[in-house]
CSV table of N, CA, C and O in Angstrom, one decimal:
chain,number,residue,atom,x,y,z
I,1,VAL,N,85.3,73.6,48.5
I,1,VAL,CA,86.1,74.8,48.8
I,1,VAL,C,86.4,75.5,47.5
I,1,VAL,O,86.7,74.8,46.5
I,2,GLN,N,86.2,76.8,47.5
I,2,GLN,CA,86.4,77.6,46.3
I,2,GLN,C,87.3,78.7,46.7
I,2,GLN,O,87.2,79.3,47.8
I,3,LEU,N,88.2,79.1,45.8
I,3,LEU,CA,89.1,80.3,45.9
I,3,LEU,C,88.7,81.3,44.8
I,3,LEU,O,88.7,80.9,43.6
I,4,GLN,N,88.3,82.5,45.2
I,4,GLN,CA,87.9,83.5,44.3
I,4,GLN,C,88.9,84.6,44.3
I,4,GLN,O,89.0,85.3,45.3
I,5,ALA,N,89.6,84.8,43.2
I,5,ALA,CA,90.6,85.8,43.1
I,5,ALA,C,90.1,87.0,42.4
I,5,ALA,O,89.2,87.0,41.6
I,6,SER,N,90.6,88.2,42.8
I,6,SER,CA,90.2,89.4,42.2
I,6,SER,C,91.4,90.4,42.2
I,6,SER,O,92.4,90.2,42.8
I,7,GLY,N,91.2,91.4,41.4
I,7,GLY,CA,92.3,92.3,41.1
I,7,GLY,C,92.9,92.0,39.8
I,7,GLY,O,92.4,91.4,38.9
I,8,GLY,N,94.2,92.4,39.6
I,8,GLY,CA,94.8,92.2,38.3
I,8,GLY,C,94.4,93.3,37.3
I,8,GLY,O,93.6,94.2,37.6
I,9,GLY,N,94.8,93.2,36.1
I,9,GLY,CA,94.5,94.2,35.1
I,9,GLY,C,95.8,94.7,34.4
I,9,GLY,O,96.8,94.0,34.4
I,10,LEU,N,95.6,95.8,33.8
I,10,LEU,CA,96.7,96.4,33.0
I,10,LEU,C,97.3,97.6,33.8
I,10,LEU,O,96.6,98.4,34.3
I,11,VAL,N,98.6,97.6,33.9
I,11,VAL,CA,99.3,98.7,34.6
I,11,VAL,C,100.6,99.0,33.8
I,11,VAL,O,101.2,98.1,33.2
I,12,GLN,N,101.1,100.2,33.9
I,12,GLN,CA,102.3,100.6,33.3
I,12,GLN,C,103.5,100.2,34.2
I,12,GLN,O,103.4,100.0,35.4
I,13,ALA,N,104.6,100.0,33.5
I,13,ALA,CA,105.8,99.6,34.2
I,13,ALA,C,106.1,100.6,35.3
I,13,ALA,O,106.0,101.9,35.1
I,14,GLY,N,106.5,100.1,36.4
I,14,GLY,CA,106.8,101.0,37.6
I,14,GLY,C,105.6,101.2,38.5
I,14,GLY,O,105.7,101.7,39.6
I,15,GLY,N,104.4,100.8,38.0
I,15,GLY,CA,103.2,101.0,38.8
I,15,GLY,C,103.0,99.9,39.8
I,15,GLY,O,103.8,99.0,40.0
I,16,SER,N,101.8,100.0,40.4
I,16,SER,CA,101.4,99.0,41.4
I,16,SER,C,100.1,98.4,41.2
I,16,SER,O,99.2,99.0,40.5
I,17,LEU,N,99.9,97.2,41.7
I,17,LEU,CA,98.6,96.5,41.6
I,17,LEU,C,98.4,95.6,42.8
I,17,LEU,O,99.4,95.2,43.4
I,18,SER,N,97.2,95.4,43.1
I,18,SER,CA,97.0,94.5,44.3
I,18,SER,C,96.0,93.4,43.9
I,18,SER,O,95.1,93.6,43.1
I,19,LEU,N,96.3,92.2,44.4
I,19,LEU,CA,95.4,91.0,44.2
I,19,LEU,C,94.9,90.6,45.5
I,19,LEU,O,95.5,90.7,46.6
I,20,SER,N,93.7,90.0,45.5
I,20,SER,CA,93.1,89.3,46.7
I,20,SER,C,92.5,88.0,46.3
I,20,SER,O,92.1,87.8,45.1
I,21,CYS,N,92.4,87.1,47.3
I,21,CYS,CA,91.8,85.8,47.0
I,21,CYS,C,91.2,85.3,48.3
I,21,CYS,O,91.8,85.2,49.3
I,22,ALA,N,89.9,85.1,48.2
I,22,ALA,CA,89.1,84.6,49.3
I,22,ALA,C,88.7,83.2,49.2
I,22,ALA,O,88.2,82.8,48.1
I,23,ALA,N,88.9,82.4,50.2
I,23,ALA,CA,88.5,81.0,50.2
I,23,ALA,C,87.2,80.9,50.9
I,23,ALA,O,86.9,81.6,51.9
I,24,SER,N,86.3,80.0,50.4
I,24,SER,CA,85.0,79.8,51.0
I,24,SER,C,84.7,78.3,50.9
I,24,SER,O,85.2,77.6,50.1
I,25,GLY,N,83.7,77.9,51.7
I,25,GLY,CA,83.3,76.5,51.7
I,25,GLY,C,83.5,75.9,53.0
I,25,GLY,O,83.6,76.5,54.1
I,26,SER,N,83.6,74.6,53.0
I,26,SER,CA,83.8,73.8,54.2
I,26,SER,C,85.2,73.8,54.7
I,26,SER,O,86.0,72.9,54.3
I,27,ILE,N,85.6,74.8,55.4
I,27,ILE,CA,87.0,75.0,55.8
I,27,ILE,C,87.1,74.9,57.3
I,27,ILE,O,86.4,75.6,58.1
I,28,SER,N,88.0,74.0,57.7
I,28,SER,CA,88.3,73.9,59.1
I,28,SER,C,89.4,75.0,59.5
I,28,SER,O,89.3,75.7,60.4
I,29,SER,N,90.4,74.9,58.6
I,29,SER,CA,91.5,75.9,58.8
I,29,SER,C,92.3,75.9,57.5
I,29,SER,O,92.2,75.0,56.7
I,30,ILE,N,93.2,76.9,57.3
I,30,ILE,CA,94.0,77.0,56.1
I,30,ILE,C,95.4,77.1,56.6
I,30,ILE,O,95.8,78.0,57.3
I,31,ASP,N,96.3,76.1,56.1
I,31,ASP,CA,97.7,76.2,56.5
I,31,ASP,C,98.4,77.2,55.8
I,31,ASP,O,98.7,78.3,56.3
I,32,VAL,N,98.7,77.0,54.5
I,32,VAL,CA,99.5,77.9,53.7
I,32,VAL,C,98.6,78.5,52.6
I,32,VAL,O,97.8,77.8,52.0
I,33,MET,N,98.8,79.8,52.4
I,33,MET,CA,98.1,80.4,51.2
I,33,MET,C,99.2,81.1,50.4
I,33,MET,O,100.2,81.5,50.9
I,34,GLY,N,99.0,81.2,49.1
I,34,GLY,CA,100.0,81.7,48.3
I,34,GLY,C,99.6,82.1,46.9
I,34,GLY,O,98.4,81.9,46.5
I,35,TRP,N,100.5,82.6,46.2
I,35,TRP,CA,100.3,83.1,44.8
I,35,TRP,C,101.3,82.4,43.9
I,35,TRP,O,102.5,82.4,44.2
I,36,TYR,N,100.9,81.9,42.8
I,36,TYR,CA,101.7,81.4,41.7
I,36,TYR,C,101.4,82.3,40.5
I,36,TYR,O,100.4,83.0,40.4
I,37,ARG,N,102.3,82.2,39.5
I,37,ARG,CA,102.1,82.9,38.2
I,37,ARG,C,102.6,82.0,37.1
I,37,ARG,O,103.5,81.3,37.2
I,38,GLN,N,102.0,82.2,35.9
I,38,GLN,CA,102.4,81.5,34.7
I,38,GLN,C,102.4,82.5,33.6
I,38,GLN,O,101.4,83.0,33.2
I,39,ALA,N,103.6,82.8,33.1
I,39,ALA,CA,103.8,83.7,31.9
I,39,ALA,C,103.7,82.8,30.6
I,39,ALA,O,103.9,81.6,30.7
I,40,PRO,N,103.3,83.5,29.5
I,40,PRO,CA,103.2,82.7,28.3
I,40,PRO,C,104.5,81.9,27.9
I,40,PRO,O,105.6,82.5,28.0
I,41,GLY,N,104.3,80.7,27.7
I,41,GLY,CA,105.5,79.8,27.3
I,41,GLY,C,106.4,79.4,28.4
I,41,GLY,O,107.4,78.8,28.2
I,42,LYS,N,106.0,79.7,29.7
I,42,LYS,CA,106.8,79.4,30.8
I,42,LYS,C,106.0,78.5,31.8
I,42,LYS,O,104.8,78.4,31.7
I,43,GLN,N,106.7,77.9,32.7
I,43,GLN,CA,106.1,77.0,33.7
I,43,GLN,C,105.5,77.9,34.8
I,43,GLN,O,106.0,79.0,35.0
I,44,ARG,N,104.6,77.3,35.5
I,44,ARG,CA,104.0,78.0,36.6
I,44,ARG,C,105.1,78.1,37.7
I,44,ARG,O,105.8,77.1,38.0
I,45,GLU,N,105.2,79.2,38.4
I,45,GLU,CA,106.2,79.4,39.4
I,45,GLU,C,105.6,80.0,40.7
I,45,GLU,O,104.6,80.8,40.6
I,46,LEU,N,106.1,79.7,41.8
I,46,LEU,CA,105.7,80.3,43.0
I,46,LEU,C,106.2,81.7,43.1
I,46,LEU,O,107.3,82.0,42.9
I,47,VAL,N,105.2,82.6,43.5
I,47,VAL,CA,105.6,84.0,43.6
I,47,VAL,C,105.8,84.3,45.1
I,47,VAL,O,106.8,84.9,45.5
I,48,ALA,N,104.8,84.0,45.9
I,48,ALA,CA,104.9,84.2,47.4
I,48,ALA,C,103.9,83.3,48.1
I,48,ALA,O,102.9,82.9,47.5
I,49,ALA,N,104.3,83.0,49.3
I,49,ALA,CA,103.4,82.2,50.1
I,49,ALA,C,103.5,82.7,51.6
I,49,ALA,O,104.4,83.4,52.0
I,50,ILE,N,102.4,82.4,52.4
I,50,ILE,CA,102.4,82.8,53.7
I,50,ILE,C,101.7,81.8,54.6
I,50,ILE,O,100.7,81.2,54.2
I,51,THR,N,102.3,81.5,55.7
I,51,THR,CA,101.8,80.5,56.6
I,51,THR,C,100.7,81.0,57.4
I,51,THR,O,100.4,82.3,57.4
I,52,SER,N,100.0,80.2,58.2
I,52,SER,CA,98.9,80.6,59.0
I,52,SER,C,99.4,81.6,60.1
I,52,SER,O,98.6,82.4,60.6
I,53,GLY,N,100.6,81.4,60.5
I,53,GLY,CA,101.2,82.3,61.5
I,53,GLY,C,101.7,83.6,60.9
I,53,GLY,O,102.2,84.4,61.7
I,54,GLY,N,101.6,83.8,59.6
I,54,GLY,CA,102.0,85.0,59.0
I,54,GLY,C,103.5,85.1,58.5
I,54,GLY,O,104.0,86.2,58.2
I,55,ARG,N,104.1,84.0,58.4
I,55,ARG,CA,105.5,84.0,57.9
I,55,ARG,C,105.5,83.9,56.4
I,55,ARG,O,105.0,83.0,55.8
I,56,PRO,N,106.1,84.9,55.7
I,56,PRO,CA,106.0,85.0,54.3
I,56,PRO,C,107.3,84.3,53.7
I,56,PRO,O,108.3,84.2,54.3
I,57,ASN,N,107.1,84.0,52.4
I,57,ASN,CA,108.2,83.4,51.6
I,57,ASN,C,108.1,84.0,50.2
I,57,ASN,O,107.0,83.9,49.7
I,58,TYR,N,109.2,84.5,49.6
I,58,TYR,CA,109.1,85.1,48.3
I,58,TYR,C,110.0,84.5,47.3
I,58,TYR,O,111.1,84.1,47.7
I,59,ALA,N,109.7,84.5,46.1
I,59,ALA,CA,110.6,84.2,45.0
I,59,ALA,C,111.6,85.4,45.0
I,59,ALA,O,111.3,86.5,45.2
I,60,ASP,N,112.8,85.0,44.6
I,60,ASP,CA,113.9,86.1,44.6
I,60,ASP,C,113.5,87.2,43.6
I,60,ASP,O,113.9,88.4,43.9
I,61,SER,N,112.8,86.9,42.6
I,61,SER,CA,112.5,87.9,41.5
I,61,SER,C,111.5,89.0,42.0
I,61,SER,O,111.4,90.0,41.4
I,62,VAL,N,110.8,88.7,43.1
I,62,VAL,CA,109.8,89.7,43.6
I,62,VAL,C,110.1,90.2,45.0
I,62,VAL,O,109.4,91.1,45.5
I,63,LYS,N,111.2,89.8,45.6
I,63,LYS,CA,111.6,90.3,46.9
I,63,LYS,C,111.8,91.8,46.9
I,63,LYS,O,112.3,92.3,45.9
I,64,GLU,N,111.4,92.4,47.9
I,64,GLU,CA,111.5,93.9,48.0
I,64,GLU,C,110.5,94.7,47.2
I,64,GLU,O,110.4,95.9,47.3
I,65,ARG,N,109.7,94.0,46.3
I,65,ARG,CA,108.7,94.6,45.5
I,65,ARG,C,107.3,94.2,45.8
I,65,ARG,O,106.4,95.0,45.7
I,66,PHE,N,107.1,92.9,46.1
I,66,PHE,CA,105.8,92.3,46.4
I,66,PHE,C,105.7,92.1,47.9
I,66,PHE,O,106.7,91.7,48.6
I,67,THR,N,104.5,92.2,48.4
I,67,THR,CA,104.2,91.9,49.8
I,67,THR,C,102.9,91.0,49.9
I,67,THR,O,101.9,91.4,49.4
I,68,ILE,N,103.1,89.9,50.5
I,68,ILE,CA,101.9,89.0,50.7
I,68,ILE,C,101.4,89.2,52.2
I,68,ILE,O,102.2,89.3,53.1
I,69,SER,N,100.1,89.1,52.3
I,69,SER,CA,99.5,89.2,53.7
I,69,SER,C,98.3,88.3,53.6
I,69,SER,O,97.8,87.9,52.6
I,70,ARG,N,97.7,88.1,54.8
I,70,ARG,CA,96.5,87.3,54.9
I,70,ARG,C,95.7,87.8,56.1
I,70,ARG,O,96.2,88.3,57.1
I,71,ASP,N,94.4,87.5,55.9
I,71,ASP,CA,93.4,87.8,57.0
I,71,ASP,C,92.8,86.5,57.3
I,71,ASP,O,91.9,86.0,56.6
I,72,ASN,N,93.2,85.8,58.4
I,72,ASN,CA,92.7,84.5,58.7
I,72,ASN,C,91.2,84.5,59.0
I,72,ASN,O,90.6,83.5,58.8
I,73,ALA,N,90.7,85.6,59.6
I,73,ALA,CA,89.3,85.6,59.9
I,73,ALA,C,88.4,85.6,58.7
I,73,ALA,O,87.3,85.1,58.7
I,74,LYS,N,89.0,86.2,57.6
I,74,LYS,CA,88.3,86.2,56.3
I,74,LYS,C,88.7,85.2,55.3
I,74,LYS,O,88.3,85.1,54.2
I,75,ASN,N,89.7,84.3,55.7
I,75,ASN,CA,90.2,83.3,54.8
I,75,ASN,C,90.7,83.9,53.5
I,75,ASN,O,90.4,83.4,52.4
I,76,THR,N,91.3,85.0,53.6
I,76,THR,CA,91.7,85.8,52.4
I,76,THR,C,93.2,86.1,52.4
I,76,THR,O,93.8,86.4,53.5
I,77,VAL,N,93.8,86.0,51.2
I,77,VAL,CA,95.2,86.3,51.1
I,77,VAL,C,95.3,87.5,50.1
I,77,VAL,O,94.5,87.6,49.1
I,78,TYR,N,96.3,88.3,50.3
I,78,TYR,CA,96.5,89.5,49.5
I,78,TYR,C,97.9,89.5,48.9
I,78,TYR,O,98.8,88.9,49.5
I,79,LEU,N,98.1,90.2,47.8
I,79,LEU,CA,99.4,90.3,47.2
I,79,LEU,C,99.5,91.8,46.7
I,79,LEU,O,98.8,92.2,45.7
I,80,GLN,N,100.3,92.6,47.3
I,80,GLN,CA,100.6,93.9,46.9
I,80,GLN,C,101.8,93.9,46.0
I,80,GLN,O,102.9,93.5,46.5
I,81,MET,N,101.7,94.4,44.8
I,81,MET,CA,102.8,94.3,43.8
I,81,MET,C,103.2,95.8,43.5
I,81,MET,O,102.4,96.5,43.0
I,82,ASN,N,104.4,96.1,43.8
I,82,ASN,CA,104.9,97.4,43.5
I,82,ASN,C,106.1,97.3,42.5
I,82,ASN,O,106.6,96.2,42.3
I,83,SER,N,106.4,98.4,41.9
I,83,SER,CA,107.5,98.5,40.9
I,83,SER,C,107.4,97.4,39.9
I,83,SER,O,108.4,96.7,39.6
I,84,LEU,N,106.3,97.3,39.3
I,84,LEU,CA,106.0,96.2,38.3
I,84,LEU,C,106.8,96.4,37.1
I,84,LEU,O,107.0,97.6,36.6
I,85,ASN,N,107.3,95.3,36.5
I,85,ASN,CA,107.9,95.4,35.2
I,85,ASN,C,107.4,94.4,34.2
I,85,ASN,O,106.5,93.6,34.6
I,86,ALA,N,107.8,94.4,33.0
I,86,ALA,CA,107.2,93.6,32.0
I,86,ALA,C,107.3,92.1,32.3
I,86,ALA,O,106.5,91.3,31.9
I,87,GLU,N,108.4,91.7,33.0
I,87,GLU,CA,108.6,90.3,33.4
I,87,GLU,C,107.6,89.8,34.4
I,87,GLU,O,107.5,88.6,34.6
I,88,ASP,N,106.8,90.7,35.0
I,88,ASP,CA,105.8,90.3,35.9
I,88,ASP,C,104.5,90.0,35.2
I,88,ASP,O,103.5,89.5,35.9
I,89,THR,N,104.4,90.2,33.9
I,89,THR,CA,103.2,89.9,33.1
I,89,THR,C,103.0,88.4,33.2
I,89,THR,O,103.8,87.6,32.8
I,90,ALA,N,101.8,88.0,33.6
I,90,ALA,CA,101.5,86.6,33.7
I,90,ALA,C,100.0,86.4,34.2
I,90,ALA,O,99.4,87.4,34.6
I,91,VAL,N,99.5,85.2,34.2
I,91,VAL,CA,98.3,84.9,34.9
I,91,VAL,C,98.7,84.5,36.3
I,91,VAL,O,99.5,83.6,36.5
I,92,TYR,N,98.1,85.1,37.3
I,92,TYR,CA,98.4,84.9,38.7
I,92,TYR,C,97.3,84.0,39.3
I,92,TYR,O,96.1,84.3,39.1
I,93,TYR,N,97.7,82.9,40.0
I,93,TYR,CA,96.8,82.0,40.6
I,93,TYR,C,97.0,82.0,42.1
I,93,TYR,O,98.1,81.9,42.6
I,94,CYS,N,95.9,82.0,42.8
I,94,CYS,CA,96.1,81.9,44.3
I,94,CYS,C,95.9,80.4,44.6
I,94,CYS,O,95.3,79.6,43.8
I,95,ALA,N,96.5,80.0,45.7
I,95,ALA,CA,96.4,78.6,46.1
I,95,ALA,C,96.3,78.5,47.6
I,95,ALA,O,96.8,79.4,48.3
I,96,ALA,N,95.8,77.5,48.1
I,96,ALA,CA,95.6,77.3,49.5
I,96,ALA,C,95.6,75.8,49.9
I,96,ALA,O,95.0,75.0,49.2
I,97,ARG,N,96.3,75.5,51.0
I,97,ARG,CA,96.3,74.2,51.6
I,97,ARG,C,95.3,74.2,52.7
I,97,ARG,O,95.5,74.8,53.7
I,98,VAL,N,94.1,73.6,52.4
I,98,VAL,CA,93.0,73.7,53.3
I,98,VAL,C,92.7,72.4,54.1
I,98,VAL,O,92.7,71.3,53.5
I,99,ARG,N,92.5,72.6,55.4
I,99,ARG,CA,92.2,71.5,56.2
I,99,ARG,C,90.6,71.5,56.3
I,99,ARG,O,90.1,72.4,56.8
I,100,THR,N,90.0,70.4,55.8
I,100,THR,CA,88.6,70.3,55.9
I,100,THR,C,88.0,69.4,56.9
I,100,THR,O,86.8,69.3,57.2
I,101,GLY,N,88.9,68.7,57.6
I,101,GLY,CA,88.5,67.8,58.7
I,101,GLY,C,89.8,67.5,59.5
I,101,GLY,O,90.9,67.9,59.2
I,102,LEU,N,89.6,66.7,60.5
I,102,LEU,CA,90.7,66.4,61.4
I,102,LEU,C,91.8,65.7,60.6
I,102,LEU,O,93.0,66.0,60.9
I,103,PHE,N,91.5,64.9,59.7
I,103,PHE,CA,92.6,64.1,59.0
I,103,PHE,C,92.6,64.4,57.5
I,103,PHE,O,93.2,63.7,56.7
I,104,THR,N,91.9,65.5,57.1
I,104,THR,CA,91.8,65.8,55.6
I,104,THR,C,92.3,67.1,55.3
I,104,THR,O,91.9,68.1,55.9
I,105,LYS,N,93.3,67.1,54.3
I,105,LYS,CA,93.9,68.4,53.9
I,105,LYS,C,94.1,68.3,52.4
I,105,LYS,O,94.7,67.3,51.9
I,106,ASN,N,93.7,69.3,51.7
I,106,ASN,CA,93.9,69.3,50.2
I,106,ASN,C,94.3,70.7,49.7
I,106,ASN,O,94.1,71.7,50.4
I,107,ASP,N,94.9,70.7,48.6
I,107,ASP,CA,95.3,71.9,47.9
I,107,ASP,C,94.2,72.4,46.9
I,107,ASP,O,93.7,71.6,46.2
I,108,TYR,N,93.9,73.7,47.0
I,108,TYR,CA,92.9,74.2,46.1
I,108,TYR,C,93.5,75.4,45.3
I,108,TYR,O,94.4,76.1,45.8
I,109,TRP,N,93.0,75.6,44.1
I,109,TRP,CA,93.5,76.7,43.3
I,109,TRP,C,92.3,77.7,42.9
I,109,TRP,O,91.2,77.2,42.7
I,110,GLY,N,92.7,78.9,42.7
I,110,GLY,CA,91.8,79.9,42.2
I,110,GLY,C,91.8,79.9,40.7
I,110,GLY,O,92.5,79.1,40.1
I,111,GLN,N,90.9,80.7,40.1
I,111,GLN,CA,90.7,80.6,38.6
I,111,GLN,C,91.8,81.3,37.8
I,111,GLN,O,91.8,81.2,36.6
I,112,GLY,N,92.6,82.1,38.5
I,112,GLY,CA,93.6,82.9,37.7
I,112,GLY,C,93.1,84.2,37.4
I,112,GLY,O,92.0,84.4,37.0
I,113,THR,N,94.0,85.2,37.5
I,113,THR,CA,93.7,86.6,37.1
I,113,THR,C,94.9,87.1,36.3
I,113,THR,O,96.1,86.9,36.7
I,114,LEU,N,94.7,87.8,35.2
I,114,LEU,CA,95.7,88.3,34.4
I,114,LEU,C,96.3,89.6,34.8
I,114,LEU,O,95.5,90.6,35.1
I,115,VAL,N,97.6,89.7,34.9
I,115,VAL,CA,98.3,90.9,35.2
I,115,VAL,C,99.2,91.2,34.0
I,115,VAL,O,100.0,90.4,33.6
I,116,THR,N,98.9,92.4,33.4
I,116,THR,CA,99.7,92.8,32.2
I,116,THR,C,100.4,94.1,32.5
I,116,THR,O,99.8,95.1,32.9
I,117,VAL,N,101.7,94.1,32.4
I,117,VAL,CA,102.5,95.3,32.6
I,117,VAL,C,103.0,95.8,31.3
I,117,VAL,O,103.7,95.1,30.6
I,118,SER,N,102.7,97.0,31.0
I,118,SER,CA,103.1,97.6,29.7
I,118,SER,C,104.3,98.4,29.9
I,118,SER,O,104.5,99.1,30.9
I,119,SER,N,105.3,98.3,29.0
I,119,SER,CA,106.5,99.0,29.1
I,119,SER,C,106.5,100.3,28.3
I,119,SER,O,105.6,100.6,27.6
């Protein structure tokens, strides 16, 4: 199973950016998909996650600014980021809890994509 993230880049404060992450490989189903981020000198933190049924969960720092969504048919998760500020600068990683068999479930990570917000 592989997760391929895309999007990210450089944006000015107050701007918007979108990320996407597609899972591929031997996938039976995907339970939870989400995004983490790691800023320089800080620990990796959960940004947002979404269940297979579409129920989202957000970190307090991104509520009302970020929106997570997914397309189950495409095994893809999206993150729309609005009103970005310098504190959002980080490497963003997608993650997925993938069921590859009846009794097999593992967590997978994407390669990370850099989001830089200039003030």
